[in-house]
CSV table of C-alpha atoms in Angstrom, one decimal:
chain,number,residue,atom,x,y,z
S,1,MET,CA,-61.2,33.5,74.1
S,2,THR,CA,-63.7,35.6,72.1
S,3,THR,CA,-66.2,37.7,73.9
S,4,ASP,CA,-68.4,38.1,70.8
S,5,PRO,CA,-71.8,36.5,71.3
S,6,LEU,CA,-72.5,33.2,69.5
S,7,ILE,CA,-76.1,34.2,68.7
S,8,GLU,CA,-77.1,37.9,68.1
S,9,ILE,CA,-80.7,38.7,67.7
S,10,ALA,CA,-81.6,42.3,66.7
S,11,GLY,CA,-85.1,43.8,66.4
S,12,LEU,CA,-86.6,40.4,65.6
S,13,GLN,CA,-90.2,40.5,64.5
S,14,LYS,CA,-92.6,37.8,63.3
S,15,ALA,CA,-96.2,38.2,62.3
S,16,PHE,CA,-98.7,35.7,61.0
S,17,GLY,CA,-101.0,37.8,58.9
S,18,ARG,CA,-102.1,40.7,61.2
S,19,HIS,CA,-101.1,38.8,64.4
S,20,ARG,CA,-97.7,40.0,65.6
S,21,VAL,CA,-96.1,37.2,67.6
S,22,LEU,CA,-92.6,38.7,68.1
S,23,ARG,CA,-92.5,42.5,68.5
S,24,GLY,CA,-88.8,43.3,68.4
S,25,ILE,CA,-86.5,40.9,70.3
S,26,ASP,CA,-82.9,42.0,71.0
S,27,LEU,CA,-80.7,39.3,72.6
S,28,ALA,CA,-77.1,38.4,72.7
S,29,ILE,CA,-76.2,34.8,73.7
S,30,PRO,CA,-72.5,34.1,74.5
S,31,ALA,CA,-71.1,30.7,73.5
S,32,GLY,CA,-71.5,28.0,76.2
S,33,SER,CA,-74.3,29.7,78.0
S,34,ALA,CA,-77.5,27.9,79.0
S,35,ILE,CA,-80.7,30.0,78.9
S,36,ALA,CA,-84.1,29.2,80.2
S,37,LEU,CA,-86.8,31.0,78.3
S,38,TYR,CA,-90.1,31.2,80.1
S,39,GLY,CA,-93.4,32.6,79.0
S,40,PRO,CA,-97.1,31.8,78.8
S,41,ASN,CA,-98.7,30.0,75.9
S,42,GLY,CA,-98.7,32.2,72.8
S,43,ALA,CA,-95.9,34.4,74.1
S,44,GLY,CA,-93.8,33.5,71.0
S,45,LYS,CA,-91.3,31.1,72.6
S,46,THR,CA,-91.7,28.4,69.9
S,47,THR,CA,-91.8,31.0,67.1
S,48,LEU,CA,-88.4,32.4,68.4
S,49,LEU,CA,-86.9,28.9,68.5
S,50,ARG,CA,-88.3,28.0,65.0
S,51,ILE,CA,-86.7,31.2,63.6
S,52,LEU,CA,-83.3,30.3,65.2
S,53,ALA,CA,-83.7,26.8,63.8
S,54,THR,CA,-84.2,28.3,60.3
S,55,LEU,CA,-87.7,26.7,60.2
S,56,SER,CA,-89.4,30.0,59.9
S,57,ARG,CA,-88.4,33.3,58.4
S,58,PRO,CA,-88.6,36.5,60.5
S,59,THR,CA,-90.8,39.3,59.3
S,60,GLY,CA,-88.2,41.9,60.5
S,61,GLY,CA,-84.9,42.1,62.2
S,62,SER,CA,-82.0,39.7,62.0
S,63,VAL,CA,-80.4,36.7,63.6
S,64,ARG,CA,-76.7,36.1,63.4
S,65,VAL,CA,-74.9,32.9,64.5
S,66,ALA,CA,-71.2,33.2,64.8
S,67,GLY,CA,-71.4,36.5,62.9
S,68,VAL,CA,-73.3,35.0,60.0
S,69,ASP,CA,-76.8,36.0,59.1
S,70,ILE,CA,-79.0,32.9,59.2
S,71,ALA,CA,-80.9,34.2,56.2
S,72,ALA,CA,-77.7,34.3,54.2
S,73,ASN,CA,-76.5,30.8,54.9
S,74,PRO,CA,-79.2,28.7,56.5
S,75,GLU,CA,-77.6,25.4,55.4
S,76,GLY,CA,-74.4,26.2,57.1
S,77,ILE,CA,-76.2,27.3,60.3
S,78,ARG,CA,-78.3,24.1,60.4
S,79,GLN,CA,-75.1,22.0,60.7
S,80,HIS,CA,-74.5,23.6,64.1
S,81,LEU,CA,-78.1,23.3,65.4
S,82,GLY,CA,-79.8,20.6,67.4
S,83,LEU,CA,-83.5,20.8,68.1
S,84,VAL,CA,-85.6,18.9,70.6
S,85,GLY,CA,-89.2,20.0,70.5
S,86,HIS,CA,-92.7,18.9,71.5
S,87,ALA,CA,-92.6,16.4,68.6
S,88,PRO,CA,-89.6,14.1,68.7
S,89,LEU,CA,-88.9,14.3,65.0
S,90,LEU,CA,-88.6,10.5,64.9
S,91,TYR,CA,-90.4,7.9,62.8
S,92,ASP,CA,-92.6,5.4,64.6
S,93,ASP,CA,-92.0,2.7,62.0
S,94,LEU,CA,-88.2,2.8,62.1
S,95,SER,CA,-86.2,1.3,64.9
S,96,ALA,CA,-84.1,3.5,67.3
S,97,ALA,CA,-80.9,2.7,65.4
S,98,GLU,CA,-82.6,3.3,62.0
S,99,ASN,CA,-83.9,6.7,63.1
S,100,LEU,CA,-80.4,7.8,64.2
S,101,GLY,CA,-78.9,6.2,61.1
S,102,PHE,CA,-81.3,8.2,58.9
S,103,TYR,CA,-80.4,11.5,60.6
S,104,ALA,CA,-76.7,10.6,60.4
S,105,ARG,CA,-77.1,10.4,56.7
S,106,LEU,CA,-78.9,13.7,56.6
S,107,TYR,CA,-76.0,15.3,58.4
S,108,GLY,CA,-73.4,13.4,56.4
S,109,LEU,CA,-71.7,12.0,59.5
S,110,PRO,CA,-68.7,9.8,59.0
S,111,ALA,CA,-68.3,6.7,61.3
S,112,ALA,CA,-71.9,7.1,62.2
S,113,ASP,CA,-72.4,3.6,63.6
S,114,ALA,CA,-70.0,4.2,66.5
S,115,ARG,CA,-71.5,7.5,67.3
S,116,ILE,CA,-75.0,6.0,67.2
S,117,ALA,CA,-74.0,3.1,69.5
S,118,ASP,CA,-72.4,5.5,71.9
S,119,LEU,CA,-75.4,7.8,72.1
S,120,LEU,CA,-77.8,5.0,72.5
S,121,GLN,CA,-75.7,3.7,75.4
S,122,ARG,CA,-75.7,7.1,77.0
S,123,VAL,CA,-79.5,7.6,76.7
S,124,GLY,CA,-80.1,4.0,78.0
S,125,LEU,CA,-81.6,2.7,74.8
S,126,TYR,CA,-78.9,0.5,73.4
S,127,GLU,CA,-80.6,-2.7,74.3
S,128,ARG,CA,-83.8,-1.5,72.5
S,129,ARG,CA,-81.9,-0.2,69.4
S,130,ARG,CA,-83.6,-2.7,67.1
S,131,ASP,CA,-87.1,-2.0,68.4
S,132,LEU,CA,-89.5,0.2,66.5
S,133,VAL,CA,-90.0,3.6,68.1
S,134,ARG,CA,-93.8,3.0,68.2
S,135,THR,CA,-93.1,0.5,71.0
S,136,PHE,CA,-91.4,3.1,73.2
S,137,SER,CA,-92.8,5.0,76.1
S,138,ARG,CA,-93.0,8.8,75.8
S,139,GLY,CA,-89.9,9.1,78.1
S,140,MET,CA,-87.9,6.7,75.9
S,141,VAL,CA,-89.0,8.6,72.8
S,142,GLN,CA,-87.8,11.9,74.3
S,143,ARG,CA,-84.5,10.4,75.3
S,144,LEU,CA,-84.0,9.1,71.7
S,145,ALA,CA,-85.0,12.6,70.5
S,146,ILE,CA,-82.2,14.0,72.6
S,147,ALA,CA,-79.8,11.5,71.1
S,148,ARG,CA,-81.0,12.5,67.6
S,149,ALA,CA,-80.5,16.2,68.4
S,150,LEU,CA,-76.9,15.6,69.6
S,151,LEU,CA,-76.0,13.1,66.9
S,152,HIS,CA,-74.0,15.7,64.9
S,153,ASP,CA,-72.5,17.3,68.0
S,154,PRO,CA,-74.1,20.7,67.4
S,155,ALA,CA,-72.7,23.8,69.1
S,156,ILE,CA,-76.3,25.1,69.7
S,157,LEU,CA,-79.0,23.0,71.3
S,158,LEU,CA,-82.6,24.4,71.1
S,159,LEU,CA,-85.0,22.8,73.5
S,160,ASP,CA,-88.7,23.6,73.0
S,161,GLU,CA,-90.6,22.4,76.1
S,162,PRO,CA,-88.8,19.1,75.9
S,163,ASP,CA,-90.6,17.9,79.1
S,164,THR,CA,-94.1,18.2,77.5
S,165,GLY,CA,-96.0,15.0,78.2
S,166,LEU,CA,-93.4,13.4,80.5
S,167,ASP,CA,-94.3,12.2,83.9
S,168,PRO,CA,-92.1,13.7,86.8
S,169,GLN,CA,-89.7,10.8,86.9
S,170,ALA,CA,-89.2,10.8,83.1
S,171,ALA,CA,-88.8,14.6,83.2
S,172,GLU,CA,-86.2,14.4,85.9
S,173,ARG,CA,-84.3,11.7,83.9
S,174,MET,CA,-84.4,13.9,80.8
S,175,THR,CA,-83.1,16.9,82.7
S,176,ALA,CA,-80.2,14.8,84.1
S,177,LEU,CA,-79.5,13.6,80.6
S,178,LEU,CA,-79.5,17.1,79.2
S,179,ARG,CA,-77.1,18.2,82.0
S,180,GLU,CA,-74.8,15.3,81.2
S,181,LEU,CA,-74.9,15.4,77.5
S,182,GLY,CA,-75.4,19.2,77.0
S,183,GLY,CA,-71.8,19.9,78.0
S,184,SER,CA,-70.4,23.2,79.1
S,185,ALA,CA,-69.2,24.1,75.6
S,186,ARG,CA,-72.6,23.8,74.1
S,187,THR,CA,-74.9,26.8,74.0
S,188,ILE,CA,-78.4,25.8,75.1
S,189,LEU,CA,-81.7,27.7,74.7
S,190,MET,CA,-84.6,26.0,76.4
S,191,THR,CA,-88.2,27.0,76.6
S,192,THR,CA,-90.2,25.5,79.5
S,193,HIS,CA,-93.2,26.2,81.7
S,194,HIS,CA,-91.5,24.4,84.6
S,195,LEU,CA,-89.6,27.1,86.6
S,196,GLU,CA,-87.5,24.6,88.6
S,197,ARG,CA,-86.5,22.5,85.7
S,198,GLY,CA,-85.4,25.6,83.7
S,199,LEU,CA,-83.3,26.9,86.6
S,200,ASP,CA,-81.7,23.5,87.0
S,201,LEU,CA,-80.2,23.7,83.6
S,202,ALA,CA,-79.7,27.4,83.0
S,203,ASP,CA,-77.2,30.0,83.9
S,204,ARG,CA,-79.5,32.8,82.6
S,205,VAL,CA,-83.2,33.4,82.8
S,206,LEU,CA,-85.4,35.2,80.3
S,207,ILE,CA,-89.2,35.8,80.3
S,208,LEU,CA,-91.0,36.4,77.1
S,209,ALA,CA,-94.5,38.0,77.2
S,210,GLY,CA,-96.5,39.6,74.5
S,211,GLY,CA,-93.8,39.1,71.9
S,212,ARG,CA,-91.2,41.0,74.0
S,213,LEU,CA,-88.4,40.0,76.3
S,214,VAL,CA,-89.6,41.5,79.6
S,215,PHE,CA,-87.0,40.0,82.0
S,216,ASP,CA,-83.4,39.0,81.8
S,217,ALA,CA,-81.3,37.9,84.8
S,218,SER,CA,-78.6,35.5,85.9
S,219,ALA,CA,-79.9,32.2,87.1
S,220,ALA,CA,-77.3,32.3,89.9
S,221,THR,CA,-79.3,35.1,91.7
S,222,LEU,CA,-82.6,33.2,91.5
S,223,ASP,CA,-84.3,30.1,92.9
S,224,ALA,CA,-87.8,28.9,91.9
S,225,ALA,CA,-89.4,30.5,95.0
S,226,GLY,CA,-87.9,33.8,94.0
S,227,LEU,CA,-88.6,33.5,90.3
S,228,ARG,CA,-92.3,32.6,90.8
S,229,PRO,CA,-93.4,36.1,91.9
S,230,LEU,CA,-91.3,37.7,89.2
S,231,TYR,CA,-92.9,35.4,86.6
S,232,ASP,CA,-96.4,36.1,87.9
S,233,HIS,CA,-95.6,39.8,87.9
S,234,TYR,CA,-94.5,39.8,84.2
S,235,VAL,CA,-97.0,37.4,82.7
S,236,GLY,CA,-99.8,37.2,85.1
S,237,THR,CA,-100.6,35.0,88.1
S,238,GLY,CA,-100.7,31.3,87.5
S,239,ALA,CA,-99.6,31.5,83.9
S,240,ALA,CA,-96.8,28.9,84.4
J,1,MET,CA,-72.9,17.5,45.6
J,2,LYS,CA,-72.1,14.3,47.4
J,3,ARG,CA,-74.0,15.6,50.5
J,4,TYR,CA,-76.9,16.6,48.4
J,5,LEU,CA,-77.2,13.1,46.9
J,6,GLN,CA,-76.7,11.5,50.3
J,7,VAL,CA,-79.8,13.4,51.6
J,8,ILE,CA,-81.9,12.4,48.5
J,9,TRP,CA,-80.9,8.8,49.1
J,10,ALA,CA,-81.6,9.1,52.9
J,11,VAL,CA,-85.1,10.4,52.4
J,12,LEU,CA,-85.8,7.9,49.7
J,13,TRP,CA,-84.5,5.0,51.8
J,14,LYS,CA,-86.5,6.2,54.8
J,15,ASP,CA,-89.8,6.3,52.9
J,16,LEU,CA,-89.2,2.9,51.3
J,17,ARG,CA,-88.2,1.4,54.6
J,18,ILE,CA,-91.4,2.7,56.3
J,19,GLU,CA,-93.6,1.7,53.4
J,20,SER,CA,-92.1,-1.8,53.4
J,21,ARG,CA,-93.3,-2.1,57.0
J,22,THR,CA,-96.6,-0.3,56.9
J,23,LYS,CA,-97.7,-0.8,53.2
J,24,ASP,CA,-100.0,2.2,53.9
J,25,VAL,CA,-99.4,4.0,50.6
J,26,PHE,CA,-99.4,1.0,48.4
J,27,THR,CA,-102.5,-0.5,50.0
J,28,SER,CA,-104.6,2.6,49.7
J,29,MET,CA,-103.5,3.3,46.1
J,30,ALA,CA,-103.9,-0.3,44.9
J,31,VAL,CA,-107.3,-0.9,46.6
J,32,PHE,CA,-108.6,2.4,45.1
J,33,ALA,CA,-107.2,1.5,41.7
J,34,VAL,CA,-108.8,-1.9,41.7
J,35,LEU,CA,-112.2,-0.5,42.8
J,36,ALA,CA,-112.0,2.2,40.1
J,37,LEU,CA,-111.2,-0.4,37.5
J,38,LEU,CA,-114.1,-2.5,38.5
J,39,ILE,CA,-116.5,0.4,38.4
J,40,PHE,CA,-115.2,1.5,35.0
J,41,ASN,CA,-115.4,-2.1,33.8
J,42,PHE,CA,-119.1,-2.5,34.8
J,43,ALA,CA,-120.1,1.0,33.7
J,44,PHE,CA,-118.5,0.6,30.2
J,45,GLU,CA,-119.7,-3.0,29.7
J,46,LEU,CA,-123.3,-1.7,29.7
J,47,ARG,CA,-123.0,1.2,27.2
J,48,VAL,CA,-119.7,1.1,25.2
J,49,PRO,CA,-119.6,-1.1,22.1
J,50,ASP,CA,-115.8,-1.7,22.3
J,51,LYS,CA,-114.1,-1.3,25.7
J,52,ALA,CA,-110.7,-0.9,24.0
J,53,MET,CA,-111.9,2.6,23.0
J,54,VAL,CA,-112.0,3.8,26.5
J,55,THR,CA,-109.0,1.9,27.9
J,56,PRO,CA,-106.4,4.7,27.5
J,57,GLY,CA,-108.7,7.0,29.5
J,58,VAL,CA,-109.4,4.4,32.1
J,59,LEU,CA,-105.7,3.7,32.6
J,60,TRP,CA,-104.6,7.4,33.0
J,61,VAL,CA,-107.6,8.5,35.1
J,62,THR,CA,-107.2,5.5,37.4
J,63,VAL,CA,-103.4,6.2,37.8
J,64,ALA,CA,-104.2,9.9,38.4
J,65,PHE,CA,-106.8,9.4,41.1
J,66,ALA,CA,-104.9,6.5,42.8
J,67,GLY,CA,-101.7,8.5,42.6
J,68,VAL,CA,-103.3,11.5,44.4
J,69,LEU,CA,-103.9,9.2,47.4
J,70,GLY,CA,-100.3,8.4,47.6
J,71,LEU,CA,-99.0,11.9,47.0
J,72,GLY,CA,-101.4,13.3,49.6
J,73,ARG,CA,-99.7,11.1,52.2
J,74,ALA,CA,-96.2,12.1,51.3
J,75,PHE,CA,-96.1,15.2,53.5
J,76,ILE,CA,-99.3,14.8,55.6
J,77,THR,CA,-97.7,11.9,57.5
J,78,GLU,CA,-94.5,13.9,58.1
J,79,LYS,CA,-96.5,17.0,59.2
J,80,ASP,CA,-98.9,15.0,61.5
J,81,LYS,CA,-96.0,13.1,63.2
J,82,GLY,CA,-94.0,16.3,63.5
J,83,SER,CA,-91.1,14.9,61.6
J,84,LEU,CA,-91.2,17.4,58.7
J,85,ALA,CA,-89.1,19.8,60.8
J,86,GLY,CA,-86.5,17.1,61.1
J,87,LEU,CA,-86.2,16.9,57.4
J,88,LEU,CA,-86.1,20.6,57.0
J,89,LEU,CA,-83.2,20.9,59.6
J,90,ALA,CA,-80.9,18.9,57.3
J,91,PRO,CA,-77.9,21.1,56.5
J,92,VAL,CA,-78.3,21.0,52.7
J,93,ASP,CA,-80.5,22.8,50.2
J,94,ARG,CA,-84.0,21.7,50.9
J,95,SER,CA,-84.6,20.7,47.3
J,96,ALA,CA,-82.7,17.5,48.2
J,97,VAL,CA,-85.6,16.6,50.5
J,98,TYR,CA,-88.0,17.3,47.6
J,99,PHE,CA,-86.1,15.0,45.3
J,100,GLY,CA,-86.0,12.2,47.9
J,101,LYS,CA,-89.7,12.5,48.4
J,102,MET,CA,-90.4,12.8,44.7
J,103,LEU,CA,-88.4,9.6,43.9
J,104,ALA,CA,-90.3,7.7,46.7
J,105,ASN,CA,-93.6,8.9,45.3
J,106,LEU,CA,-92.5,8.0,41.7
J,107,LEU,CA,-91.6,4.5,42.8
J,108,PHE,CA,-94.9,4.0,44.7
J,109,ILE,CA,-97.0,5.1,41.7
J,110,LEU,CA,-94.9,3.0,39.3
J,111,VAL,CA,-95.4,-0.1,41.5
J,112,VAL,CA,-99.2,0.5,41.5
J,113,GLU,CA,-99.1,0.9,37.7
J,114,LEU,CA,-97.2,-2.4,37.3
J,115,PHE,CA,-100.0,-4.0,39.4
J,116,LEU,CA,-102.7,-2.2,37.4
J,117,LEU,CA,-101.5,-3.0,33.9
J,118,PRO,CA,-102.2,-6.8,34.0
J,119,LEU,CA,-105.6,-6.1,35.5
J,120,ILE,CA,-106.6,-3.6,32.8
J,121,THR,CA,-105.3,-6.1,30.2
J,122,ILE,CA,-107.6,-8.8,31.7
J,123,PHE,CA,-110.7,-6.6,32.3
J,124,PHE,CA,-110.6,-4.7,29.0
J,125,ASN,CA,-108.9,-7.3,26.9
J,126,VAL,CA,-106.3,-4.9,25.5
J,127,PRO,CA,-102.6,-5.7,25.4
J,128,LEU,CA,-101.1,-2.8,27.4
J,129,ILE,CA,-97.8,-4.4,28.6
J,130,THR,CA,-95.4,-3.2,25.8
J,131,PRO,CA,-92.1,-1.4,26.1
J,132,ALA,CA,-93.4,1.6,24.4
J,133,LEU,CA,-96.4,2.0,26.7
J,134,LEU,CA,-94.2,1.4,29.7
J,135,LEU,CA,-91.9,4.3,28.6
J,136,ILE,CA,-95.0,6.6,28.1
J,137,LEU,CA,-96.2,5.7,31.5
J,138,LEU,CA,-92.8,6.3,33.1
J,139,LEU,CA,-92.5,9.8,31.5
J,140,GLY,CA,-96.1,10.7,32.5
J,141,THR,CA,-95.6,9.4,36.0
J,142,ILE,CA,-92.4,11.4,36.4
J,143,GLY,CA,-94.3,14.6,35.6
J,144,PHE,CA,-97.2,13.5,37.9
J,145,ALA,CA,-94.8,12.8,40.8
J,146,ALA,CA,-92.9,16.0,40.2
J,147,VAL,CA,-95.9,18.3,40.3
J,148,GLY,CA,-97.7,16.2,42.9
J,149,THR,CA,-94.9,16.2,45.4
J,150,THR,CA,-94.6,20.0,45.1
J,151,PHE,CA,-98.3,20.5,45.6
J,152,SER,CA,-98.4,18.0,48.4
J,153,ALA,CA,-95.8,20.0,50.3
J,154,LEU,CA,-97.8,23.2,49.5
J,155,ALA,CA,-101.1,21.8,50.7
J,156,VAL,CA,-99.8,20.3,53.9
J,157,ASN,CA,-99.8,23.6,55.8
J,158,THR,CA,-103.4,24.4,54.8
J,159,ARG,CA,-106.6,23.3,56.6
J,160,ALA,CA,-108.3,21.7,53.7
J,161,ARG,CA,-105.2,19.9,52.6
J,162,GLU,CA,-106.8,16.6,51.4
J,163,VAL,CA,-109.2,18.6,49.2
J,164,LEU,CA,-106.7,21.2,48.1
J,165,LEU,CA,-104.2,18.7,46.6
J,166,PRO,CA,-106.4,17.4,43.8
J,167,VAL,CA,-107.9,20.8,43.2
J,168,LEU,CA,-104.4,22.2,42.7
J,169,LEU,CA,-102.9,19.2,41.0
J,170,PHE,CA,-105.4,18.1,38.3
J,171,PRO,CA,-105.6,21.4,36.3
J,172,VAL,CA,-101.8,21.5,36.2
J,173,MET,CA,-101.7,17.8,35.3
J,174,LEU,CA,-104.0,18.2,32.4
J,175,PRO,CA,-101.2,18.4,29.7
J,176,VAL,CA,-99.7,15.1,31.0
J,177,LEU,CA,-103.1,13.4,31.1
J,178,VAL,CA,-103.9,14.5,27.6
J,179,ALA,CA,-100.5,13.5,26.3
J,180,GLY,CA,-100.7,10.2,28.1
J,181,ILE,CA,-104.2,9.4,26.8
J,182,ARG,CA,-103.3,10.5,23.2
J,183,SER,CA,-100.1,8.5,23.2
J,184,THR,CA,-101.8,5.4,24.5
J,185,ILE,CA,-104.5,5.7,21.9
J,186,GLY,CA,-101.7,6.0,19.2
J,187,LEU,CA,-99.9,3.0,20.5
J,188,LEU,CA,-103.0,0.9,20.6
J,189,GLU,CA,-103.8,2.0,17.0
J,190,GLY,CA,-100.3,0.8,15.9
J,191,ASP,CA,-98.2,4.0,16.0
J,192,THR,CA,-94.6,3.7,16.9
J,193,LEU,CA,-92.7,5.8,19.4
J,194,ALA,CA,-91.3,7.8,16.4
J,195,ASP,CA,-94.9,8.6,15.4
J,196,LEU,CA,-95.5,10.0,18.9
J,197,GLY,CA,-92.5,12.4,18.9
J,198,ASN,CA,-94.6,15.5,19.7
J,199,TRP,CA,-96.2,13.9,22.7
J,200,LEU,CA,-92.9,12.5,23.9
J,201,GLN,CA,-91.4,16.0,23.7
J,202,LEU,CA,-94.3,17.4,25.6
J,203,PHE,CA,-93.7,14.8,28.4
J,204,LEU,CA,-90.0,15.6,28.5
J,205,PHE,CA,-90.6,19.4,28.5
J,206,TYR,CA,-93.2,19.1,31.3
J,207,ASP,CA,-91.1,16.8,33.4
J,208,LEU,CA,-88.1,19.0,33.1
J,209,LEU,CA,-90.0,22.2,33.7
J,210,PHE,CA,-91.6,21.1,37.0
J,211,LEU,CA,-88.5,19.5,38.3
J,212,VAL,CA,-86.7,22.8,37.8
J,213,VAL,CA,-89.6,24.8,39.3
J,214,ALA,CA,-89.6,22.5,42.3
J,215,PHE,CA,-85.8,22.8,42.7
J,216,LEU,CA,-86.1,26.6,42.7
J,217,THR,CA,-89.1,27.0,44.9
J,218,PHE,CA,-89.3,24.1,47.3
J,219,ASP,CA,-87.6,26.0,50.1
J,220,TYR,CA,-90.5,28.6,50.0
J,221,VAL,CA,-93.2,25.9,49.4
J,222,VAL,CA,-92.5,24.1,52.7
J,223,GLU,CA,-92.2,27.2,54.8
J,224,GLU,CA,-95.0,28.2,57.1
């Protein structure tokens, strides 16, 4: 078993014009770990995930996945990434099965029909597979987005506030689904404002504030009640 | 290469499927084209002695303006729905996404042109439906779709994107518009395709140039 980290981030910086969003992030993420990344709005969480997803280029520093610089082989890295974000990356005017079929073609998946049927069963949408996504509730859309992100069985799952806009029941169901489908072999990096939900999924907790990682600890040593004062200390009272 | 072609086909299939359900792009382009034709028809009826003289200009200007409406939607819808990131996450060179989008745009504009040609023939009493003119239109539309798709992707990350697209596109499109109008005039005056060799070469050069430029630059164009 290798001890090398799956994701290595070194001196990562990102600026939009004069506005520096990330100010030097150093982070090593071992394979199979699940990380909850907290931070206030504007801390740089989404920017960090977009860089990891090869959707944005860093201004400085480097990101390596399995030892490969993502700038050198972005296509190869994308094969191993799944992303669930604020937006579901789905098409309202395609059915659930058509959306997954489209992404299966993008990823060149063989035997896609069986995989799509299996995932739709597991996210509880198989009976609605022929319905247009525009007829789905927000919770159903987000479950379908999870199926989309896992379609190609990625080694790394990036979750950017996947609970945004969900009611508590839908958010709980989504968390349970991620726990079930995430799998222990998959590396998960999740941003969220919800301290309990992050702790529920993660084995490691990070806090990003002002473009820097200001806190890094094992989730095993924390509960939500203990994390709250730490969070408030690092990012300001009531920020989450 | 097979994966690359699969992605082109997937993006094309997806856009055609969505358009077959919503008809958003076709409706907006076709309605605009008909209105433009009506306005041209009434305007020229009052002042122009022979409407056939202005038919080539009417044809290409209507196609250009109607086409911009469709091209503008190509990436705006993806961006607004947040699905653009899904396309860009595909594990292939992003130019495959460009070619899928470009082919969809090309088909949408060609369908509008096929709808437009009989109308212009009726309104302006000029026989436009000939194999030679269809070829000229095809070559011009490839160039238009090639440049328009690139600029549509470029404009989508800007605030004034609806305004920026025509402002960027029309100056670059000028050679195609001029070649199209000149070629159409020639065909209406009895020239053969052989007589229009220089214009055809210009079309081919332009189409190839912008397809290659898009292939090389699309990854940077779509980035924030």
